[in-house]
CSV table of C-alpha atoms and ligand atoms in Angstrom, one decimal:
chain,number,residue,atom,x,y,z
A,1,MET,CA,-219.8,70.5,-78.7
A,2,GLN,CA,-218.5,72.3,-75.6
A,3,LYS,CA,-221.0,73.1,-72.9
A,4,ASN,CA,-222.7,76.5,-73.3
A,5,SER,CA,-220.5,77.5,-76.2
A,6,SER,CA,-221.4,80.4,-78.6
A,7,MET,CA,-221.5,80.9,-82.3
A,8,ILE,CA,-221.7,83.7,-84.8
A,9,THR,CA,-225.2,83.7,-86.3
A,10,GLY,CA,-225.1,86.9,-88.4
A,11,LEU,CA,-222.5,89.2,-90.0
A,12,GLY,CA,-222.6,92.4,-91.8
A,13,TYR,CA,-220.3,95.4,-92.8
A,14,ALA,CA,-220.6,98.9,-94.1
A,15,VAL,CA,-218.0,101.2,-95.6
A,16,PRO,CA,-218.5,104.8,-96.8
A,17,GLU,CA,-219.0,105.3,-100.5
A,18,LYS,CA,-216.1,107.6,-101.1
A,19,VAL,CA,-212.8,105.9,-102.2
A,20,LEU,CA,-209.4,107.5,-101.8
A,21,THR,CA,-206.8,106.0,-104.0
A,22,ASN,CA,-203.0,106.0,-103.7
A,23,PHE,CA,-203.0,108.4,-106.7
A,24,ASP,CA,-205.3,110.8,-104.8
A,25,LEU,CA,-202.8,110.6,-101.9
A,26,GLU,CA,-199.9,111.5,-104.3
A,27,LYS,CA,-201.6,114.8,-104.8
A,28,MET,CA,-201.9,115.4,-101.0
A,29,VAL,CA,-198.4,114.5,-99.6
A,30,ASP,CA,-195.0,113.5,-100.8
A,31,THR,CA,-195.7,109.8,-101.5
A,32,SER,CA,-196.2,107.4,-104.4
A,33,ASP,CA,-198.6,104.6,-105.4
A,34,GLU,CA,-195.5,102.4,-105.7
A,35,TRP,CA,-194.2,103.2,-102.2
A,36,ILE,CA,-197.6,102.6,-100.6
A,37,ARG,CA,-198.3,99.4,-102.5
A,38,THR,CA,-194.9,97.8,-101.9
A,39,ARG,CA,-194.6,98.9,-98.2
A,40,THR,CA,-198.2,98.2,-97.1
A,41,GLY,CA,-200.1,96.3,-99.8
A,42,MET,CA,-202.8,99.1,-100.0
A,43,SER,CA,-204.2,100.6,-103.1
A,44,GLU,CA,-207.3,102.4,-101.9
A,45,ARG,CA,-209.4,103.0,-98.8
A,46,HIS,CA,-213.0,104.2,-98.0
A,47,ILE,CA,-213.3,107.6,-96.4
A,48,ALA,CA,-216.3,108.9,-94.5
A,49,ASP,CA,-217.8,112.3,-95.3
A,50,GLU,CA,-218.0,115.0,-92.6
A,51,ASN,CA,-221.5,114.0,-91.5
A,52,THR,CA,-220.8,110.3,-90.9
A,53,ALA,CA,-219.8,109.1,-87.5
A,54,SER,CA,-218.9,105.6,-86.2
A,55,SER,CA,-222.5,104.9,-85.0
A,56,ASP,CA,-223.8,105.5,-88.5
A,57,LEU,CA,-221.7,102.8,-90.1
A,58,SER,CA,-222.2,100.6,-87.0
A,59,THR,CA,-226.0,100.8,-87.4
A,60,GLN,CA,-225.8,99.8,-91.1
A,61,ALA,CA,-223.5,96.9,-90.4
A,62,ALA,CA,-225.6,95.8,-87.4
A,63,THR,CA,-228.9,95.9,-89.4
A,64,ILE,CA,-227.4,93.4,-92.0
A,65,ALA,CA,-226.0,91.1,-89.2
A,66,LEU,CA,-229.4,91.1,-87.3
A,67,ALA,CA,-231.3,90.3,-90.5
A,68,GLU,CA,-229.0,87.3,-91.2
A,69,ALA,CA,-229.4,86.1,-87.6
A,70,LYS,CA,-233.2,86.6,-88.0
A,71,LEU,CA,-233.1,88.5,-84.7
A,72,LYS,CA,-235.2,91.6,-83.8
A,73,PRO,CA,-233.3,94.5,-82.2
A,74,LYS,CA,-235.6,94.2,-79.2
A,75,GLN,CA,-234.3,90.7,-78.6
A,76,LEU,CA,-230.7,91.9,-78.1
A,77,ASP,CA,-229.4,91.6,-74.5
A,78,MET,CA,-226.1,93.4,-75.1
A,79,ILE,CA,-224.4,95.7,-77.6
A,80,ILE,CA,-220.6,96.0,-77.5
A,81,VAL,CA,-219.0,98.6,-79.8
A,82,ALA,CA,-215.2,98.4,-80.1
A,83,THR,CA,-213.8,101.7,-81.3
A,84,VAL,CA,-211.1,104.3,-80.8
A,85,THR,CA,-213.1,106.8,-82.8
A,86,PRO,CA,-216.4,107.0,-80.8
A,87,ASP,CA,-219.1,109.5,-81.9
A,88,THR,CA,-218.4,111.3,-78.6
A,89,LEU,CA,-216.1,110.6,-75.6
A,90,PHE,CA,-219.4,109.8,-73.9
A,91,PRO,CA,-222.1,108.6,-74.1
A,92,ALA,CA,-220.9,105.4,-75.6
A,93,THR,CA,-221.2,104.9,-79.4
A,94,ALA,CA,-223.1,101.6,-78.5
A,95,CYS,CA,-225.8,103.7,-76.9
A,96,TYR,CA,-226.3,105.7,-80.2
A,97,VAL,CA,-226.4,102.4,-82.0
A,98,GLN,CA,-229.0,101.1,-79.5
A,99,LYS,CA,-231.1,104.2,-80.2
A,100,ASN,CA,-230.8,103.8,-83.9
A,101,LEU,CA,-231.8,100.2,-83.8
A,102,GLY,CA,-234.5,100.5,-81.2
A,103,ALA,CA,-232.8,97.8,-79.2
A,104,VAL,CA,-234.5,98.9,-76.0
A,105,ASN,CA,-233.8,95.8,-73.9
A,106,ALA,CA,-230.0,95.8,-74.3
A,107,ALA,CA,-227.1,96.9,-72.1
A,108,ALA,CA,-224.9,99.0,-74.4
A,109,PHE,CA,-221.3,100.0,-73.9
A,110,ASP,CA,-218.0,100.6,-75.8
A,111,ILE,CA,-214.6,99.0,-75.4
A,112,ASN,CA,-211.2,100.3,-76.4
A,113,ALA,CA,-208.7,97.8,-77.4
A,114,ALA,CA,-207.7,99.6,-80.6
A,115,CYS,CA,-207.3,97.3,-83.6
A,116,SER,CA,-207.9,94.2,-81.4
A,117,GLY,CA,-211.3,95.6,-80.3
A,118,PHE,CA,-213.4,93.2,-82.2
A,119,ILE,CA,-211.5,90.2,-80.9
A,120,TYR,CA,-211.9,91.6,-77.3
A,121,GLY,CA,-215.6,92.1,-78.0
A,122,LEU,CA,-216.1,88.6,-79.4
A,123,THR,CA,-214.2,87.2,-76.3
A,124,MET,CA,-216.6,89.1,-74.0
A,125,ALA,CA,-219.7,88.0,-75.9
A,126,ASP,CA,-218.5,84.4,-75.8
A,127,ALA,CA,-217.9,84.6,-72.0
A,128,PHE,CA,-221.3,86.2,-71.3
A,129,ILE,CA,-223.0,83.4,-73.2
A,130,ARG,CA,-220.9,80.6,-71.7
A,131,SER,CA,-221.7,82.0,-68.2
A,132,GLY,CA,-225.4,81.9,-69.0
A,133,PHE,CA,-226.0,85.6,-68.3
A,134,TYR,CA,-227.0,86.5,-71.9
A,135,LYS,CA,-228.1,85.0,-75.1
A,136,ASN,CA,-228.2,87.6,-77.9
A,137,ILE,CA,-225.2,89.8,-78.2
A,138,LEU,CA,-224.2,92.2,-80.9
A,139,VAL,CA,-220.5,92.9,-81.3
A,140,ILE,CA,-219.4,95.7,-83.6
A,141,GLY,CA,-216.0,97.0,-84.6
A,142,ALA,CA,-216.3,100.5,-86.1
A,143,GLU,CA,-213.8,103.2,-86.9
A,144,ILE,CA,-213.7,106.6,-88.6
A,145,LEU,CA,-209.9,106.8,-88.4
A,146,THR,CA,-209.7,109.4,-91.1
A,147,LYS,CA,-211.1,112.0,-88.7
A,148,ILE,CA,-208.1,111.5,-86.3
A,149,THR,CA,-205.6,111.3,-89.2
A,150,ASP,CA,-203.0,114.0,-89.7
A,151,TRP,CA,-203.2,114.6,-93.4
A,152,THR,CA,-199.9,116.4,-93.4
A,153,ASP,CA,-198.0,113.3,-92.1
A,154,ARG,CA,-197.2,110.9,-95.0
A,155,ALA,CA,-196.0,108.2,-92.5
A,156,THR,CA,-199.5,107.7,-91.2
A,157,CYS,CA,-202.1,109.3,-93.5
A,158,VAL,CA,-201.7,106.7,-96.3
A,159,LEU,CA,-202.5,103.8,-93.9
A,160,PHE,CA,-206.0,104.2,-92.7
A,161,GLY,CA,-209.6,103.8,-93.8
A,162,ASP,CA,-213.1,103.9,-92.4
A,163,GLY,CA,-215.7,101.1,-91.9
A,164,ALA,CA,-217.7,99.0,-89.5
A,165,GLY,CA,-218.4,95.3,-89.2
A,166,ALA,CA,-220.9,93.6,-86.9
A,167,ALA,CA,-221.5,90.1,-85.6
A,168,VAL,CA,-224.5,88.6,-83.8
A,169,VAL,CA,-223.3,86.1,-81.2
A,170,GLN,CA,-225.7,83.5,-79.7
A,171,PRO,CA,-225.6,80.1,-78.0
A,172,ALA,CA,-224.2,77.4,-80.2
A,173,ASN,CA,-226.7,74.8,-81.5
A,174,GLY,CA,-224.5,71.9,-82.4
A,175,GLY,CA,-223.0,73.2,-85.7
A,176,SER,CA,-220.9,76.3,-85.8
A,177,GLU,CA,-219.0,77.1,-82.6
A,178,ILE,CA,-216.4,79.5,-81.0
A,179,LEU,CA,-213.8,77.1,-79.8
A,180,LYS,CA,-211.1,79.2,-78.2
A,181,THR,CA,-210.5,82.9,-77.4
A,182,PHE,CA,-207.3,84.6,-76.3
A,183,ILE,CA,-206.6,88.2,-75.3
A,184,LYS,CA,-203.6,89.8,-73.8
A,185,SER,CA,-202.0,93.3,-73.5
A,186,ASP,CA,-198.7,95.0,-72.9
A,187,GLY,CA,-199.2,98.4,-71.3
A,188,ARG,CA,-195.4,99.1,-71.4
A,189,LEU,CA,-195.9,100.1,-75.1
A,190,THR,CA,-198.6,102.7,-74.7
A,191,ASP,CA,-196.5,105.5,-76.4
A,192,LEU,CA,-196.0,103.7,-79.7
A,193,LEU,CA,-199.4,104.3,-81.1
A,194,ILE,CA,-201.4,107.0,-79.5
A,195,LEU,CA,-203.9,109.9,-79.8
A,196,PRO,CA,-202.2,112.2,-77.3
A,197,ALA,CA,-204.8,114.8,-76.5
A,198,GLY,CA,-208.5,115.1,-75.8
A,199,GLY,CA,-208.6,112.9,-72.7
A,200,SER,CA,-207.9,113.8,-69.0
A,201,ARG,CA,-204.1,113.8,-69.5
A,202,ILE,CA,-204.1,116.6,-72.1
A,203,PRO,CA,-207.6,118.1,-72.4
A,204,ALA,CA,-208.4,120.1,-75.5
A,205,THR,CA,-206.9,123.6,-75.5
A,206,HIS,CA,-205.9,126.0,-78.3
A,207,GLU,CA,-202.3,124.9,-77.6
A,208,SER,CA,-203.1,121.2,-77.9
A,209,VAL,CA,-204.8,121.8,-81.3
A,210,ASP,CA,-201.9,124.0,-82.5
A,211,LYS,CA,-199.4,121.2,-81.6
A,212,ARG,CA,-201.5,118.7,-83.6
A,213,LEU,CA,-202.0,116.5,-80.6
A,214,HIS,CA,-205.5,115.5,-81.5
A,215,TYR,CA,-204.2,113.4,-84.4
A,216,LEU,CA,-203.0,109.8,-84.2
A,217,ARG,CA,-199.2,109.3,-83.8
A,218,MET,CA,-197.3,106.2,-84.5
A,219,GLU,CA,-193.7,104.8,-84.3
A,220,GLY,CA,-194.3,102.7,-87.5
A,221,GLN,CA,-191.2,100.5,-87.4
A,222,GLU,CA,-191.6,99.7,-83.7
A,223,VAL,CA,-195.3,98.9,-84.2
A,224,PHE,CA,-194.3,96.7,-87.1
A,225,LYS,CA,-191.9,94.6,-85.0
A,226,TYR,CA,-194.4,94.2,-82.2
A,227,ALA,CA,-197.1,93.3,-84.6
A,228,VAL,CA,-195.2,90.5,-86.3
A,229,LYS,CA,-194.4,89.0,-82.9
A,230,ALA,CA,-197.8,89.5,-81.3
A,231,MET,CA,-199.9,88.1,-84.2
A,232,GLY,CA,-197.7,85.0,-84.4
A,233,ASP,CA,-197.7,84.5,-80.6
A,234,ALA,CA,-201.5,84.9,-80.4
A,235,ALA,CA,-202.1,82.5,-83.3
A,236,ILE,CA,-199.7,79.8,-81.9
A,237,GLU,CA,-201.0,80.1,-78.4
A,238,THR,CA,-204.6,79.8,-79.5
A,239,LEU,CA,-204.1,76.9,-81.8
A,240,LYS,CA,-202.0,75.1,-79.1
A,241,SER,CA,-204.5,75.5,-76.4
A,242,ALA,CA,-207.3,74.3,-78.7
A,243,GLY,CA,-205.2,71.3,-79.8
A,244,VAL,CA,-205.7,72.3,-83.5
A,245,SER,CA,-202.7,72.4,-85.9
A,246,SER,CA,-202.3,75.1,-88.5
A,247,ASP,CA,-202.6,72.4,-91.2
A,248,GLU,CA,-206.2,72.0,-90.1
A,249,LEU,CA,-207.1,75.7,-90.6
A,250,ALA,CA,-209.2,76.5,-93.7
A,251,LEU,CA,-208.6,80.2,-93.3
A,252,LEU,CA,-206.6,82.7,-91.3
A,253,ILE,CA,-208.2,86.2,-91.0
A,254,PRO,CA,-205.6,88.5,-89.7
A,255,HIS,CA,-206.0,92.2,-88.8
A,256,GLN,CA,-205.5,94.1,-92.0
A,257,ALA,CA,-202.7,96.5,-91.1
A,258,ASN,CA,-200.0,95.8,-93.7
A,259,ILE,CA,-199.5,92.9,-96.2
A,260,ARG,CA,-196.0,92.4,-94.9
A,261,ILE,CA,-197.3,91.8,-91.3
A,262,ILE,CA,-199.9,89.5,-92.7
A,263,GLN,CA,-197.3,87.5,-94.7
A,264,ALA,CA,-195.0,87.3,-91.7
A,265,THR,CA,-197.8,85.9,-89.5
A,266,ALA,CA,-198.7,83.3,-92.1
A,267,ARG,CA,-195.0,82.2,-92.4
A,268,ARG,CA,-194.8,82.0,-88.6
A,269,ILE,CA,-197.6,79.4,-88.5
A,270,LYS,CA,-196.5,77.8,-91.8
A,271,LEU,CA,-199.7,78.6,-93.6
A,272,PRO,CA,-199.7,79.2,-97.4
A,273,MET,CA,-201.1,82.6,-98.4
A,274,GLU,CA,-204.0,80.9,-100.3
A,275,LYS,CA,-205.4,80.2,-96.8
A,276,VAL,CA,-205.1,83.8,-95.7
A,277,MET,CA,-207.8,86.4,-96.2
A,278,VAL,CA,-206.4,89.7,-97.5
A,279,ASN,CA,-208.5,92.8,-98.3
A,280,VAL,CA,-206.0,95.5,-97.0
A,281,ASP,CA,-205.6,96.5,-100.7
A,282,ARG,CA,-209.1,97.8,-100.9
A,283,TYR,CA,-209.8,99.1,-97.4
A,284,GLY,CA,-206.5,100.0,-95.8
A,285,ASN,CA,-206.3,99.6,-92.0
A,286,THR,CA,-209.7,100.1,-90.5
A,287,SER,CA,-208.6,99.1,-87.0
A,288,ALA,CA,-211.4,97.4,-85.0
A,289,ALA,CA,-213.5,97.1,-88.2
A,290,SER,CA,-210.9,95.2,-90.2
A,291,ILE,CA,-211.5,91.7,-88.9
A,292,PRO,CA,-215.4,91.7,-89.1
A,293,ILE,CA,-215.2,93.2,-92.6
A,294,ALA,CA,-212.8,90.6,-93.7
A,295,LEU,CA,-214.8,87.8,-92.1
A,296,THR,CA,-218.0,88.9,-93.7
A,297,GLU,CA,-216.3,89.2,-97.1
A,298,SER,CA,-214.6,85.8,-96.8
A,299,ILE,CA,-218.0,84.1,-96.2
A,300,GLN,CA,-219.6,86.1,-99.1
A,301,GLN,CA,-216.7,84.8,-101.3
A,302,GLY,CA,-217.3,81.2,-100.3
A,303,ARG,CA,-213.9,80.9,-98.7
A,304,LEU,CA,-215.3,79.2,-95.5
A,305,LYS,CA,-217.5,76.1,-95.6
A,306,ARG,CA,-219.6,74.7,-92.8
A,307,GLY,CA,-217.4,72.8,-90.3
A,308,ASP,CA,-214.2,74.6,-91.4
A,309,TYR,CA,-211.7,75.9,-88.8
A,310,CYS,CA,-211.0,79.6,-89.0
A,311,LEU,CA,-208.6,81.7,-86.9
A,312,LEU,CA,-209.0,85.4,-86.4
A,313,VAL,CA,-205.9,87.2,-85.1
A,314,SER,CA,-205.1,90.8,-84.2
A,315,PHE,CA,-202.8,93.3,-82.6
A,316,GLY,CA,-203.3,96.9,-81.8
A,317,GLY,CA,-202.4,100.0,-79.9
A,318,GLY,CA,-202.1,99.6,-76.1
A,319,PHE,CA,-200.5,97.2,-77.0
A,320,THR,CA,-203.2,94.6,-77.4
A,321,MET,CA,-203.3,91.3,-79.1
A,322,GLY,CA,-205.9,88.5,-79.4
A,323,ALA,CA,-207.2,85.6,-81.4
A,324,VAL,CA,-210.4,83.7,-81.8
A,325,LEU,CA,-210.6,80.1,-83.2
A,326,PHE,CA,-214.0,79.0,-84.4
A,327,LYS,CA,-215.7,76.3,-86.4
A,328,TYR,CA,-217.8,77.8,-89.1
B,401,UT7,O1,-203.2,98.7,-86.7
B,401,UT7,C1,-201.9,99.1,-86.1
B,401,UT7,C2,-201.4,100.3,-86.8
B,401,UT7,N1,-200.2,100.4,-87.4
B,401,UT7,C3,-199.5,99.5,-88.1
B,401,UT7,O2,-199.7,98.3,-88.3
B,401,UT7,C4,-198.3,100.0,-88.8
B,401,UT7,C5,-197.0,99.2,-88.6
B,401,UT7,N2,-195.9,99.7,-89.4
B,401,UT7,C6,-195.9,99.7,-90.7
B,401,UT7,O3,-196.8,99.1,-91.4
B,401,UT7,C7,-194.7,100.2,-91.4
B,401,UT7,O4,-193.7,100.6,-90.5
B,401,UT7,C8,-195.0,101.5,-92.3
B,401,UT7,C9,-195.8,101.1,-93.5
B,401,UT7,C10,-195.7,102.5,-91.4
B,401,UT7,C11,-193.7,102.2,-92.8
B,401,UT7,O5,-193.0,101.2,-93.5
B,401,UT7,P1,-191.4,101.0,-93.3
B,401,UT7,O6,-191.0,100.0,-94.3
B,401,UT7,O7,-191.3,100.7,-91.8
B,401,UT7,O8,-190.9,102.4,-93.6
B,401,UT7,P2,-190.0,103.4,-92.7
B,401,UT7,O9,-190.8,104.0,-91.6
B,401,UT7,O10,-188.7,102.7,-92.3
B,401,UT7,O11,-189.6,104.5,-93.7
B,401,UT7,C12,-188.8,104.2,-94.9
B,401,UT7,C13,-188.6,105.5,-95.7
B,401,UT7,C14,-188.3,106.7,-94.9
B,401,UT7,O12,-187.4,107.5,-95.7
B,401,UT7,P3,-185.8,107.5,-95.4
B,401,UT7,O13,-185.6,108.0,-94.0
B,401,UT7,O14,-185.4,106.1,-95.7
B,401,UT7,O15,-185.4,108.5,-96.5
B,401,UT7,C15,-189.6,107.4,-94.7
B,401,UT7,O16,-189.5,108.8,-94.5
B,401,UT7,O17,-189.9,105.8,-96.3
B,401,UT7,C16,-190.3,107.1,-96.0
B,401,UT7,N3,-191.7,107.2,-96.0
B,401,UT7,C17,-192.5,107.4,-97.1
B,401,UT7,N4,-192.1,107.5,-98.3
B,401,UT7,C18,-193.1,107.7,-99.2
B,401,UT7,C19,-192.6,107.0,-94.9
B,401,UT7,N5,-193.8,107.2,-95.3
B,401,UT7,C20,-193.8,107.4,-96.6
B,401,UT7,C21,-194.8,107.5,-97.6
B,401,UT7,N6,-194.4,107.7,-98.9
B,401,UT7,N7,-196.1,107.5,-97.3
């Protein structure tokens, strides 16, 4: 075991009840179930109602993760929420989660690394534990993307879903262990995937609303190309620096953006699809929530056994990329 390493001791996820299928979308925009399935691998996604915000799903996911870790909210030292759809621009969504949980002793803050947010959060939690500063850290990836989705734009509105996933990270005890983390960004590509207005560059005005600038915009094909390269690079870099070969991986859990991006990543590291977790068909792209939801489900489905190597890998707006290699 590495000195002062960390491990995931609890996991949980939450998605809204309402399901929006490809057939529902056919009635909303000029699209088809066939196009969506073949181009993205998606069949349905979960959609939040008007009263649900990111902190609500976060709190549900966190409660499950804390119970599995047998940790009381008051024992938490830190709460990190990764999201691009915070309840409010400030205070941080993590502070609402802190209030909901009664985690009165924690430092709570949000991070924005788009779809890579959970990987960035896990990397921070691991570093805080390795440094000896903190012991009990809650990392959440949560999104209500459907509230920044332009439902008149068929190129984007079919892609996204809502959800949250949470992990409790604590010092490793000789069994499970986070072995390697890797994060990197390329700020030259900020325009490819963006929510243009609502910040200090373009504050909210009647004009910004009329121009639909408060909805997510994406150059799909460019994002696709970057994603395939970034996910492969992050996976290869992380395995190489850990001295672990892809043959030794029991499971790859990639960000669930598009089945074709997932397949390309698996090909790049020569991994058969049987060793790749896929749930994009049922949840769509839930951004920062996609990896913790997929990780929780893969353990529930018995796809990881104690001692197995598992690689998490992501890319996202920014652009950001990252990977975490751990022994389950
Ligand atoms: O977490 C990060 C977020 N984003 C991503 O990961 C997205 C990455 N990009 C992608 O996944 C793909 O680029 C998309 C799924 C967004 C699009 O797939 P594509 O194979 O790159 O399609 P395209 O943009 O090249 O469009 C092909 C055609 C176009 O029609 P024409 O010009 O060939 O007549 C589009 O207008 O498909 C059309 N199209 C649609 N047709 C039916 C675009 N969206 C739709 C749609 N239904 N929903």
